[in-house]
Amino acid sequence: MSRSAATIRLPAAPLLPLLPLLGLLPLLVLLPRLWHGGGGSLLLALLQGAIRPSLDPLVLQDVLSGLARTIAIAWLGWGLSLGLGLGLALACSTTICRVQCGLTWPALLLRRLLALPRAVHELIWGLLLLQVFGLEPAVAIAAITIPYGALVARVLSDQLDALPTGSLQALLSGGSPPGQALLTGLAPALLPTLLSYGGYRLECALRSATVLGIFGLGGLGTTLRLTMQSLQFRELWTGLWALLAVMLLLEQGLSRLRSRWAAPERLVVQSAQVAASPAVGRRGRELLVSLLVVLALMLVSARVLDLGPGSEGWPMPVALIAAGDPGAALLEALRSLPWLSLCSRTLLMTALAACLAVGLPPLAWLVLEPWPAGRLLLSLLAALARLLPPPLIALMLLFLMQPGLVAGGLALGLHNCGVLMRLFLESDAAGQPDRGRGGRTWEALRAAGCPPRLALLYGRGSALAAPYLAYGAYRADVILRETAVVGLVGATGLGSQLMESLSSFAWGEVAAVVGAYILLTLLGETLSDRVRLKLLRADGPQAGTTTAVAL
């Protein structure tokens, strides 16, 4: 090791989550140049609309109708993706494949193939399916189901392969049939993760259904976009407050179910032994009833969306595919598009958004948490950031600054900051004095007279640092996929190019840009996986054995 490398020292572990804020320093130079402030009066009207939302009966009726369609799309997409993902996870698990057929390569091959649908954002799926099949609710449902199903399959198959196999081997040695041995030996240990992660995907599905609506696929998102574009801010906030109420009810309900069924928290690193807690199994009757309720609500959702064989036909996929010479159009797109500029701008936007999303929550927590109402204020800010989809945040930013890379990065960063803030607060609540080493250290530092923020940083913050950064690495991967979302509002990069190509029906360019997205996402996913596993293993000897909950 060289002398210079040997002398490099990283900050203390509690300070590491604050390091991404250094990546925001260039904004101090860029923001004054991009600032125009011409929409200050519009922004003021927007804020006033939050205080005085419209209560007109027609507006309320329109909002409730759109909200019902959004919930129905999210519920159906979520339910179908869980079923699809669970089935694919069983096929992707090397443990199950080895027991069933004595081989592991089929499972590994299928897992590689599922990386392709997983790498494409649900919005891109929605826009592509919309071009082919027309404006149908089933398009939005499929756009959620396809990538979510592949993601659930990856998470659950990873968890299956990380579970201890002692009981499974004992059952097989005792002569139990392979199917029964797998069900008895692995299913109880997998169930807590399935419940916890499945609930998290439902929240994600609700956000995705809203974003798909903004891009014309129906539901509340369409109403939000139209009110925003027509500057009807009171009507806009009527829809946003209604969506916030549903989000908070959903979060509270899922949190209570996780606690009742002893499902793991999402940011807390779990060992396989904890994941195999038998508490879930004792609630078998409740789980069965819950499954029946889920299926019944899926039928109700299909009724709300008027799905079925009687729907309007799906037009012209064959005509679109047969139009022109696809091979020549793809080659022309590969030659003509400015790939270096598109990819570098996409990566810069991702880096800016990731620095903001990962670095801001720990700083805000450190500043506000010691205040009496600090946690309530943090929770409200996190809920507000999650409530506003990135396209709407980007449109608001355009009141004050020019469109482009910075506006898109800030919009993505602020939205994902709300997601990470909530997970950070949840994990911190799980580390209170009676529940974790961080809480006990915090209490000891306070008793020794340490200043409140310093005790917070080196007490509870120390225990959260590694799992939080591990989740931050995964979130950066998600942000890379989400750069397509802000393309609508003039943000630069591959997302903007994709929107332009779709608008001009340049299918060769669309295929090339989607391919570039897949390549970048897979590279980013590989990098974030390595960073996440390294961070989790550094946090404890067993932490790296399972990462599903942190996803």
Coordinates of C-alpha atoms in Angstrom, one line a residue:
M1 CA 0.0 0.0 0.0
S2 CA 1.3 3.4 -0.9
R3 CA 2.0 6.0 1.7
S4 CA -0.7 8.3 0.4
A5 CA -3.3 5.5 0.4
A6 CA -2.4 4.5 3.9
T7 CA -2.9 8.0 5.2
I8 CA -6.4 8.4 3.8
R9 CA -8.9 8.3 6.7
L10 CA -12.6 8.2 6.4
P11 CA -14.8 10.2 8.8
A12 CA -16.3 8.5 11.8
A13 CA -19.3 6.2 11.0
P14 CA -22.0 8.7 12.2
L15 CA -20.7 11.3 9.9
L16 CA -20.7 9.2 6.8
P17 CA -24.4 9.8 6.0
L18 CA -23.7 13.5 5.8
L19 CA -20.9 13.1 3.2
P20 CA -23.2 13.2 0.2
L21 CA -24.1 16.8 1.0
L22 CA -20.6 17.7 -0.2
G23 CA -21.8 16.8 -3.7
L24 CA -24.3 19.7 -3.6
L25 CA -21.6 22.3 -3.3
P26 CA -21.5 23.0 -7.1
L27 CA -25.2 24.2 -6.7
L28 CA -23.9 27.3 -4.9
V29 CA -22.4 28.3 -8.2
L30 CA -25.0 27.0 -10.6
L31 CA -28.3 28.1 -8.9
P32 CA -27.8 31.9 -9.1
R33 CA -27.3 31.5 -12.9
L34 CA -30.4 29.4 -13.3
W35 CA -32.6 31.5 -11.1
H36 CA -35.1 33.8 -12.8
G37 CA -37.7 34.3 -10.0
G38 CA -40.3 35.3 -12.6
G39 CA -42.9 32.9 -11.2
G40 CA -42.7 34.1 -7.6
S41 CA -46.4 35.3 -7.6
L42 CA -47.5 31.9 -9.0
L43 CA -45.5 30.1 -6.3
L44 CA -47.2 32.3 -3.7
A45 CA -50.6 31.5 -5.2
L46 CA -49.7 27.8 -5.1
L47 CA -48.8 28.0 -1.4
Q48 CA -52.1 29.8 -0.6
G49 CA -54.0 27.1 -2.4
A50 CA -52.6 24.6 0.1
I51 CA -54.3 26.5 2.9
R52 CA -57.6 27.1 1.1
P53 CA -58.2 24.0 -1.1
S54 CA -61.4 24.0 -3.2
L55 CA -64.4 22.4 -1.6
D56 CA -66.6 22.7 -4.6
P57 CA -68.8 19.6 -4.9
L58 CA -67.9 19.1 -8.6
V59 CA -64.2 19.3 -7.7
L60 CA -64.6 16.9 -4.8
Q61 CA -66.5 14.5 -7.0
D62 CA -63.8 14.6 -9.7
V63 CA -61.0 14.2 -7.2
L64 CA -62.7 11.2 -5.5
S65 CA -63.5 9.6 -8.8
G66 CA -59.8 9.9 -9.9
L67 CA -58.6 8.8 -6.5
A68 CA -60.7 5.6 -6.7
R69 CA -59.3 4.8 -10.1
T70 CA -55.7 5.4 -8.9
I71 CA -56.2 3.2 -5.8
A72 CA -57.8 0.5 -8.0
I73 CA -54.9 0.6 -10.5
A74 CA -52.4 0.5 -7.6
W75 CA -54.2 -2.4 -5.9
L76 CA -54.5 -4.6 -8.9
G77 CA -50.9 -3.9 -10.1
W78 CA -49.6 -4.6 -6.6
G79 CA -51.6 -7.8 -6.1
L80 CA -50.7 -9.2 -9.5
S81 CA -47.0 -8.3 -9.1
L82 CA -46.8 -10.0 -5.7
G83 CA -48.3 -13.2 -7.2
L84 CA -46.1 -13.0 -10.2
G85 CA -43.0 -12.2 -8.2
L86 CA -43.6 -15.0 -5.7
G87 CA -43.9 -17.5 -8.5
L88 CA -40.8 -16.3 -10.2
A89 CA -38.9 -16.2 -6.9
L90 CA -39.5 -19.9 -6.4
A91 CA -38.2 -20.5 -9.9
C92 CA -35.2 -18.2 -9.4
S93 CA -34.1 -19.7 -6.0
T94 CA -31.0 -21.8 -6.3
T95 CA -32.0 -23.6 -3.1
I96 CA -35.3 -24.7 -4.5
C97 CA -33.9 -25.5 -7.9
R98 CA -31.2 -27.7 -6.3
V99 CA -33.7 -29.6 -4.2
Q100 CA -36.1 -30.1 -7.1
C101 CA -33.8 -31.0 -10.0
G102 CA -30.3 -31.1 -8.6
L103 CA -29.1 -28.1 -10.7
T104 CA -28.7 -24.4 -10.1
W105 CA -28.0 -22.9 -13.5
P106 CA -31.7 -22.7 -14.6
A107 CA -32.4 -20.5 -11.6
L108 CA -29.4 -18.3 -12.2
L109 CA -30.2 -18.0 -15.9
L110 CA -33.8 -16.9 -15.1
R111 CA -32.6 -14.5 -12.5
R112 CA -30.4 -12.8 -15.2
L113 CA -33.2 -12.6 -17.7
L114 CA -35.5 -10.9 -15.1
A115 CA -33.0 -8.1 -14.8
L116 CA -34.3 -6.8 -18.2
P117 CA -37.9 -6.0 -17.2
R118 CA -36.7 -4.9 -13.8
A119 CA -34.3 -2.3 -15.3
V120 CA -37.1 -0.5 -17.1
H121 CA -39.0 2.1 -15.1
E122 CA -42.8 1.5 -14.8
L123 CA -43.4 4.9 -16.6
I124 CA -41.4 3.7 -19.6
W125 CA -43.4 0.4 -19.6
G126 CA -46.6 2.5 -19.4
L127 CA -45.7 4.8 -22.3
L128 CA -44.6 1.9 -24.5
L129 CA -47.7 -0.1 -23.8
L130 CA -49.8 3.0 -24.3
Q131 CA -48.4 3.4 -27.8
V132 CA -49.2 -0.2 -28.6
F133 CA -52.5 -0.9 -26.9
G134 CA -54.1 2.5 -26.5
L135 CA -55.5 4.3 -23.4
E136 CA -56.7 1.4 -21.2
P137 CA -56.6 0.9 -17.5
A138 CA -55.0 -2.5 -18.1
V139 CA -52.0 -0.7 -19.5
A140 CA -51.3 1.1 -16.2
I141 CA -51.8 -2.2 -14.3
A142 CA -49.4 -4.0 -16.6
A143 CA -46.9 -1.2 -16.3
I144 CA -46.8 -1.7 -12.6
T145 CA -47.0 -5.5 -12.6
I146 CA -44.1 -6.2 -15.0
P147 CA -41.2 -4.4 -13.2
Y148 CA -42.6 -4.8 -9.7
G149 CA -43.0 -8.6 -10.3
A150 CA -39.4 -8.9 -11.5
L151 CA -38.2 -6.8 -8.5
V152 CA -40.2 -8.9 -6.0
A153 CA -38.8 -12.1 -7.6
R154 CA -35.3 -10.8 -7.1
V155 CA -35.8 -9.8 -3.5
L156 CA -37.6 -13.0 -2.4
S157 CA -35.3 -15.3 -4.2
D158 CA -32.3 -13.6 -2.6
Q159 CA -34.0 -14.0 0.8
L160 CA -34.8 -17.7 0.1
D161 CA -31.2 -18.4 -0.8
A162 CA -30.0 -16.6 2.4
L163 CA -32.2 -18.6 4.8
P164 CA -30.6 -21.4 6.9
T165 CA -31.2 -24.8 5.4
G166 CA -30.7 -27.0 8.5
S167 CA -34.4 -27.8 8.9
L168 CA -34.8 -28.4 5.2
Q169 CA -31.9 -30.9 5.1
A170 CA -33.3 -32.6 8.2
L171 CA -36.7 -33.1 6.6
L172 CA -35.1 -34.4 3.3
S173 CA -32.9 -36.8 5.2
G174 CA -36.0 -38.0 7.1
G175 CA -37.6 -39.0 3.8
S176 CA -40.0 -36.1 3.4
P177 CA -41.0 -35.4 -0.2
P178 CA -39.1 -32.3 -1.7
G179 CA -42.2 -30.2 -2.1
Q180 CA -43.4 -30.7 1.5
A181 CA -39.9 -30.3 2.9
L182 CA -39.5 -26.9 1.0
L183 CA -42.9 -25.7 2.2
T184 CA -42.2 -26.7 5.8
G185 CA -38.6 -25.8 6.0
L186 CA -38.6 -22.4 4.2
A187 CA -42.1 -20.9 4.0
P188 CA -42.4 -19.9 7.7
A189 CA -39.0 -18.1 7.6
L190 CA -39.8 -16.3 4.3
L191 CA -43.2 -15.1 5.4
P192 CA -42.1 -12.1 7.6
T193 CA -40.1 -10.7 4.7
L194 CA -42.9 -11.3 2.3
L195 CA -45.3 -9.4 4.5
S196 CA -43.0 -6.5 5.2
Y197 CA -41.7 -6.1 1.7
G198 CA -45.1 -6.7 0.2
G199 CA -46.6 -3.8 2.2
Y200 CA -43.8 -1.5 1.1
R201 CA -44.5 -2.4 -2.5
L202 CA -48.2 -1.3 -2.0
E203 CA -47.0 2.1 -1.0
C204 CA -44.8 2.2 -4.1
A205 CA -47.6 1.1 -6.3
L206 CA -49.8 4.0 -5.1
R207 CA -47.1 6.5 -6.0
S208 CA -46.5 4.8 -9.4
A209 CA -50.2 4.8 -10.2
T210 CA -50.3 8.5 -9.5
V211 CA -47.2 9.2 -11.7
L212 CA -48.7 7.1 -14.5
G213 CA -51.8 9.2 -14.3
I214 CA -49.8 12.4 -14.7
F215 CA -48.6 11.0 -18.0
G216 CA -52.1 10.4 -19.3
L217 CA -53.0 6.9 -18.0
G218 CA -56.0 8.0 -15.9
G219 CA -56.8 8.5 -12.3
L220 CA -55.9 11.3 -9.9
G221 CA -52.6 11.9 -11.6
T222 CA -54.3 13.2 -14.7
T223 CA -56.4 15.6 -12.6
L224 CA -53.3 16.9 -10.8
R225 CA -51.5 17.6 -14.1
L226 CA -54.5 19.4 -15.6
T227 CA -55.1 21.6 -12.6
M228 CA -51.3 22.4 -12.4
Q229 CA -51.1 23.3 -16.1
S230 CA -54.2 25.5 -15.9
L231 CA -52.9 27.1 -12.7
Q232 CA -56.0 26.0 -10.7
F233 CA -54.0 25.6 -7.5
R234 CA -56.9 25.3 -5.1
E235 CA -58.3 22.4 -7.1
L236 CA -54.7 20.9 -7.2
W237 CA -54.4 20.9 -3.4
T238 CA -57.8 19.3 -3.0
G239 CA -56.5 16.3 -4.9
L240 CA -53.1 16.4 -3.1
W241 CA -54.7 16.5 0.4
A242 CA -57.0 13.6 -0.5
L243 CA -54.0 11.6 -1.8
L244 CA -52.0 12.5 1.4
A245 CA -54.9 11.2 3.6
V246 CA -54.9 7.9 1.7
M247 CA -51.1 7.6 2.0
L248 CA -51.1 8.2 5.7
L249 CA -53.9 5.8 6.3
L250 CA -52.1 3.2 4.3
E251 CA -48.8 3.7 6.1
Q252 CA -50.4 3.5 9.5
G253 CA -52.4 0.4 8.6
L254 CA -49.3 -1.3 7.2
S255 CA -47.2 -0.3 10.2
R256 CA -49.8 -1.8 12.6
L257 CA -49.9 -5.0 10.6
R258 CA -46.1 -5.3 10.6
S259 CA -46.0 -4.8 14.3
R260 CA -48.9 -7.3 14.9
W261 CA -47.4 -10.0 12.7
A262 CA -43.8 -9.3 13.9
A263 CA -42.7 -8.5 10.4
P264 CA -39.3 -6.8 10.3
E265 CA -38.8 -3.1 9.9
R266 CA -37.6 -2.1 6.4
L267 CA -34.4 -0.3 7.2
V268 CA -33.3 -2.4 10.1
V269 CA -30.8 -5.1 9.1
Q270 CA -32.2 -8.5 9.9
S271 CA -30.4 -11.7 10.5
A272 CA -31.8 -14.9 9.2
Q273 CA -32.7 -16.0 12.7
V274 CA -34.8 -12.9 13.3
A275 CA -36.5 -13.2 9.9
A276 CA -37.5 -16.8 10.9
S277 CA -39.5 -15.5 13.9
P278 CA -42.4 -17.9 14.6
A279 CA -44.7 -15.0 15.6
V280 CA -46.1 -14.7 12.1
G281 CA -47.1 -18.4 12.0
R282 CA -49.3 -17.9 15.1
R283 CA -51.4 -15.5 13.1
G284 CA -52.2 -18.0 10.4
R285 CA -56.0 -17.4 10.5
E286 CA -55.6 -13.7 10.2
L287 CA -53.2 -14.1 7.3
L288 CA -55.7 -16.3 5.5
V289 CA -58.5 -13.8 6.1
S290 CA -56.2 -11.0 4.9
L291 CA -55.4 -12.9 1.7
L292 CA -59.1 -13.4 1.0
V293 CA -59.7 -9.6 1.6
V294 CA -56.9 -8.8 -0.9
L295 CA -58.5 -11.0 -3.5
A296 CA -61.9 -9.6 -2.9
L297 CA -60.6 -6.0 -3.2
M298 CA -58.9 -7.0 -6.5
L299 CA -62.3 -8.0 -7.9
V300 CA -63.8 -4.7 -6.7
S301 CA -60.9 -2.8 -8.3
A302 CA -61.5 -4.6 -11.6
R303 CA -65.1 -3.6 -11.3
V304 CA -64.2 0.1 -10.6
L305 CA -61.9 0.1 -13.7
D306 CA -64.5 -1.7 -15.8
L307 CA -62.0 -4.4 -16.8
G308 CA -63.0 -7.4 -18.6
P309 CA -63.5 -9.0 -22.1
G310 CA -66.0 -6.3 -22.9
S311 CA -63.5 -3.5 -22.8
E312 CA -62.6 -1.6 -26.0
G313 CA -60.3 -3.6 -28.2
W314 CA -56.5 -3.1 -28.1
P315 CA -55.6 -1.6 -31.4
M316 CA -52.8 -1.9 -33.9
P317 CA -49.8 -3.5 -32.3
V318 CA -49.0 -5.4 -35.5
A319 CA -49.3 -2.3 -37.6
L320 CA -46.8 -0.4 -35.4
I321 CA -44.3 -3.3 -35.3
A322 CA -44.5 -3.7 -39.1
A323 CA -44.1 -0.1 -39.9
G324 CA -40.8 0.7 -41.6
D325 CA -37.5 -1.3 -41.2
P326 CA -36.9 -1.7 -37.4
G327 CA -33.3 -2.9 -37.9
A328 CA -32.3 0.1 -40.0
A329 CA -34.1 2.6 -37.7
L330 CA -32.3 1.2 -34.7
L331 CA -28.9 1.4 -36.4
E332 CA -29.6 5.0 -37.5
A333 CA -30.6 5.9 -34.0
L334 CA -27.4 4.3 -32.6
R335 CA -25.3 6.4 -35.1
S336 CA -27.2 9.7 -34.8
L337 CA -28.0 10.3 -31.1
P338 CA -25.4 12.1 -28.9
W339 CA -24.9 9.2 -26.5
L340 CA -22.0 10.7 -24.6
S341 CA -24.0 13.8 -23.8
L342 CA -27.3 11.9 -23.0
C343 CA -25.7 9.4 -20.7
S344 CA -23.4 11.8 -18.9
R345 CA -26.3 14.2 -18.2
T346 CA -28.4 11.4 -17.0
L347 CA -25.7 10.2 -14.6
L348 CA -25.1 13.8 -13.4
M349 CA -28.8 14.3 -12.7
T350 CA -28.8 10.9 -10.8
A351 CA -25.7 11.9 -8.8
L352 CA -27.2 15.3 -7.9
A353 CA -30.6 13.8 -6.8
A354 CA -28.9 11.0 -4.9
C355 CA -26.7 13.4 -2.9
L356 CA -29.7 15.5 -2.0
A357 CA -31.9 12.5 -1.2
V358 CA -29.3 10.7 0.9
G359 CA -27.6 13.6 2.6
L360 CA -30.5 15.8 3.6
P361 CA -32.5 13.5 5.9
P362 CA -29.7 12.9 8.5
L363 CA -28.9 16.6 8.5
A364 CA -32.6 17.6 9.0
W365 CA -32.9 14.9 11.7
L366 CA -29.9 16.2 13.5
V367 CA -31.1 19.8 13.5
L368 CA -34.8 19.3 14.3
E369 CA -35.0 16.1 16.3
P370 CA -33.9 17.7 19.7
W371 CA -36.8 20.2 19.5
P372 CA -40.0 19.2 21.2
A373 CA -42.0 19.3 18.0
G374 CA -39.1 18.3 15.8
R375 CA -40.2 14.8 15.0
L376 CA -43.7 15.9 14.0
L377 CA -42.2 18.5 11.7
L378 CA -39.9 16.0 10.2
S379 CA -42.7 13.6 9.6
L380 CA -44.8 16.3 7.9
L381 CA -42.0 17.4 5.7
A382 CA -41.3 13.8 4.7
A383 CA -45.0 13.2 3.9
L384 CA -45.2 16.4 1.8
A385 CA -42.1 15.4 -0.2
R386 CA -43.5 11.9 -0.8
L387 CA -46.9 13.3 -1.7
L388 CA -45.7 15.5 -4.6
P389 CA -44.6 13.4 -7.6
P390 CA -41.3 14.4 -9.2
P391 CA -43.0 15.9 -12.4
L392 CA -45.1 18.2 -10.2
I393 CA -42.1 19.3 -8.1
A394 CA -40.2 20.0 -11.3
L395 CA -43.1 22.1 -12.7
M396 CA -43.1 24.1 -9.4
L397 CA -39.4 24.6 -9.7
L398 CA -39.8 26.0 -13.1
F399 CA -41.7 29.0 -11.6
L400 CA -38.3 30.1 -10.2
M401 CA -35.6 28.6 -12.3
Q402 CA -34.8 27.5 -15.9
P403 CA -35.5 23.9 -17.0
G404 CA -32.7 21.4 -17.3
L405 CA -30.4 19.1 -15.4
V406 CA -30.5 20.9 -12.1
A407 CA -34.3 21.3 -12.0
G408 CA -34.7 17.6 -12.8
G409 CA -32.2 16.6 -10.2
L410 CA -33.7 18.8 -7.5
A411 CA -37.2 17.4 -8.2
L412 CA -36.0 13.8 -8.0
G413 CA -33.9 14.5 -5.0
L414 CA -36.6 16.2 -3.0
H415 CA -39.1 13.5 -3.7
N416 CA -36.7 10.7 -2.8
C417 CA -35.6 12.7 0.2
G418 CA -39.1 12.2 1.6
V419 CA -38.9 8.4 1.1
L420 CA -35.6 8.2 2.8
M421 CA -36.6 10.5 5.6
R422 CA -39.5 8.3 6.5
L423 CA -37.4 5.2 6.5
F424 CA -34.8 7.0 8.6
L425 CA -37.4 8.0 11.2
E426 CA -38.9 4.5 11.3
S427 CA -35.5 3.0 11.9
D428 CA -34.7 5.6 14.5
A429 CA -37.9 4.8 16.4
A430 CA -36.9 1.1 16.4
G431 CA -33.6 2.1 18.1
Q432 CA -35.0 3.7 21.2
P433 CA -33.4 2.9 24.6
D434 CA -35.3 -0.4 25.1
R435 CA -34.8 -1.7 21.6
G436 CA -31.3 -1.2 20.3
R437 CA -27.7 -0.5 21.0
G438 CA -28.0 3.0 19.4
G439 CA -30.7 4.0 21.9
R440 CA -28.6 2.7 24.9
T441 CA -25.5 4.6 23.7
W442 CA -27.6 7.8 23.3
E443 CA -29.0 7.5 26.8
A444 CA -25.5 6.9 28.2
L445 CA -24.1 10.0 26.4
R446 CA -26.9 12.2 27.6
A447 CA -26.4 10.9 31.2
A448 CA -22.8 11.9 30.9
G449 CA -23.7 15.5 29.9
C450 CA -23.0 15.3 26.2
P451 CA -24.8 18.1 24.2
P452 CA -28.1 16.8 22.7
R453 CA -27.1 16.9 19.0
L454 CA -23.7 15.3 19.7
A455 CA -25.4 12.5 21.7
L456 CA -27.9 12.1 19.0
L457 CA -25.2 11.8 16.3
Y458 CA -22.9 9.4 18.1
G459 CA -25.7 7.5 19.8
R460 CA -28.7 6.7 17.6
G461 CA -27.0 8.1 14.5
S462 CA -24.1 5.7 14.8
A463 CA -26.3 2.6 14.8
L464 CA -28.3 3.9 11.8
A465 CA -25.3 4.9 9.6
A466 CA -24.5 1.6 7.8
P467 CA -28.0 0.4 7.0
Y468 CA -29.1 3.9 6.0
L469 CA -26.2 4.2 3.6
A470 CA -26.9 0.7 2.3
Y471 CA -30.5 1.7 1.5
G472 CA -29.2 5.0 0.0
A473 CA -27.1 3.0 -2.4
Y474 CA -30.2 1.1 -3.5
R475 CA -32.2 4.4 -3.7
A476 CA -29.6 5.9 -6.1
D477 CA -30.3 2.9 -8.4
V478 CA -34.0 3.8 -8.2
I479 CA -33.3 7.4 -9.0
L480 CA -31.4 6.5 -12.1
R481 CA -34.5 4.7 -13.4
E482 CA -36.7 7.7 -12.4
T483 CA -34.8 10.2 -14.5
A484 CA -37.2 9.2 -17.2
V485 CA -40.1 10.7 -15.1
V486 CA -38.8 14.3 -15.3
G487 CA -38.2 14.2 -19.0
L488 CA -41.7 15.6 -19.5
V489 CA -40.8 18.9 -18.0
G490 CA -37.7 19.6 -20.0
A491 CA -35.1 17.9 -17.9
T492 CA -32.2 16.7 -20.0
G493 CA -30.7 13.3 -20.5
L494 CA -32.1 10.0 -21.7
G495 CA -35.6 10.7 -20.2
S496 CA -36.0 13.9 -22.2
Q497 CA -34.8 12.1 -25.4
L498 CA -37.2 9.3 -24.8
M499 CA -40.2 11.7 -24.5
E500 CA -39.1 13.4 -27.7
S501 CA -38.7 10.1 -29.6
L502 CA -42.1 8.8 -28.4
S503 CA -43.8 12.1 -29.5
S504 CA -42.3 11.8 -33.0
F505 CA -43.0 8.0 -33.2
A506 CA -39.3 7.4 -33.9
W507 CA -39.4 3.7 -32.8
G508 CA -35.7 3.1 -33.6
E509 CA -34.7 5.9 -31.2
V510 CA -37.1 4.6 -28.6
A511 CA -35.6 1.1 -28.7
A512 CA -32.1 2.5 -28.6
V513 CA -32.8 4.8 -25.6
V514 CA -34.6 2.0 -23.7
G515 CA -31.6 -0.2 -24.3
A516 CA -29.3 2.5 -23.0
Y517 CA -31.5 2.8 -19.9
I518 CA -31.3 -1.0 -19.4
L519 CA -27.5 -1.0 -19.7
L520 CA -27.0 1.9 -17.3
T521 CA -29.5 0.5 -14.8
L522 CA -27.8 -2.9 -14.8
L523 CA -24.4 -1.3 -14.3
G524 CA -25.8 0.9 -11.5
E525 CA -27.5 -2.0 -9.9
T526 CA -24.3 -4.1 -9.9
L527 CA -22.4 -1.2 -8.3
S528 CA -25.0 -0.4 -5.7
D529 CA -25.3 -4.1 -4.8
R530 CA -21.6 -4.2 -4.1
V531 CA -21.6 -1.0 -2.0
R532 CA -24.7 -2.1 -0.1
L533 CA -23.3 -5.6 0.8
K534 CA -20.0 -4.0 1.8
L535 CA -21.7 -1.6 4.1
L536 CA -24.0 -4.2 5.7
R537 CA -21.1 -6.6 6.3
A538 CA -19.1 -3.8 7.9
D539 CA -22.0 -3.3 10.3
G540 CA -22.0 -6.8 11.6
P541 CA -21.0 -10.4 10.9
Q542 CA -24.5 -11.5 10.0
A543 CA -25.8 -8.3 8.4
G544 CA -24.7 -9.1 4.9
T545 CA -26.5 -12.5 4.9
T546 CA -29.8 -11.0 4.0
T547 CA -30.5 -7.7 2.3
A548 CA -34.1 -8.1 1.3
V549 CA -35.6 -6.0 4.0
A550 CA -33.2 -3.2 3.3
L551 CA -34.4 -3.2 -0.3

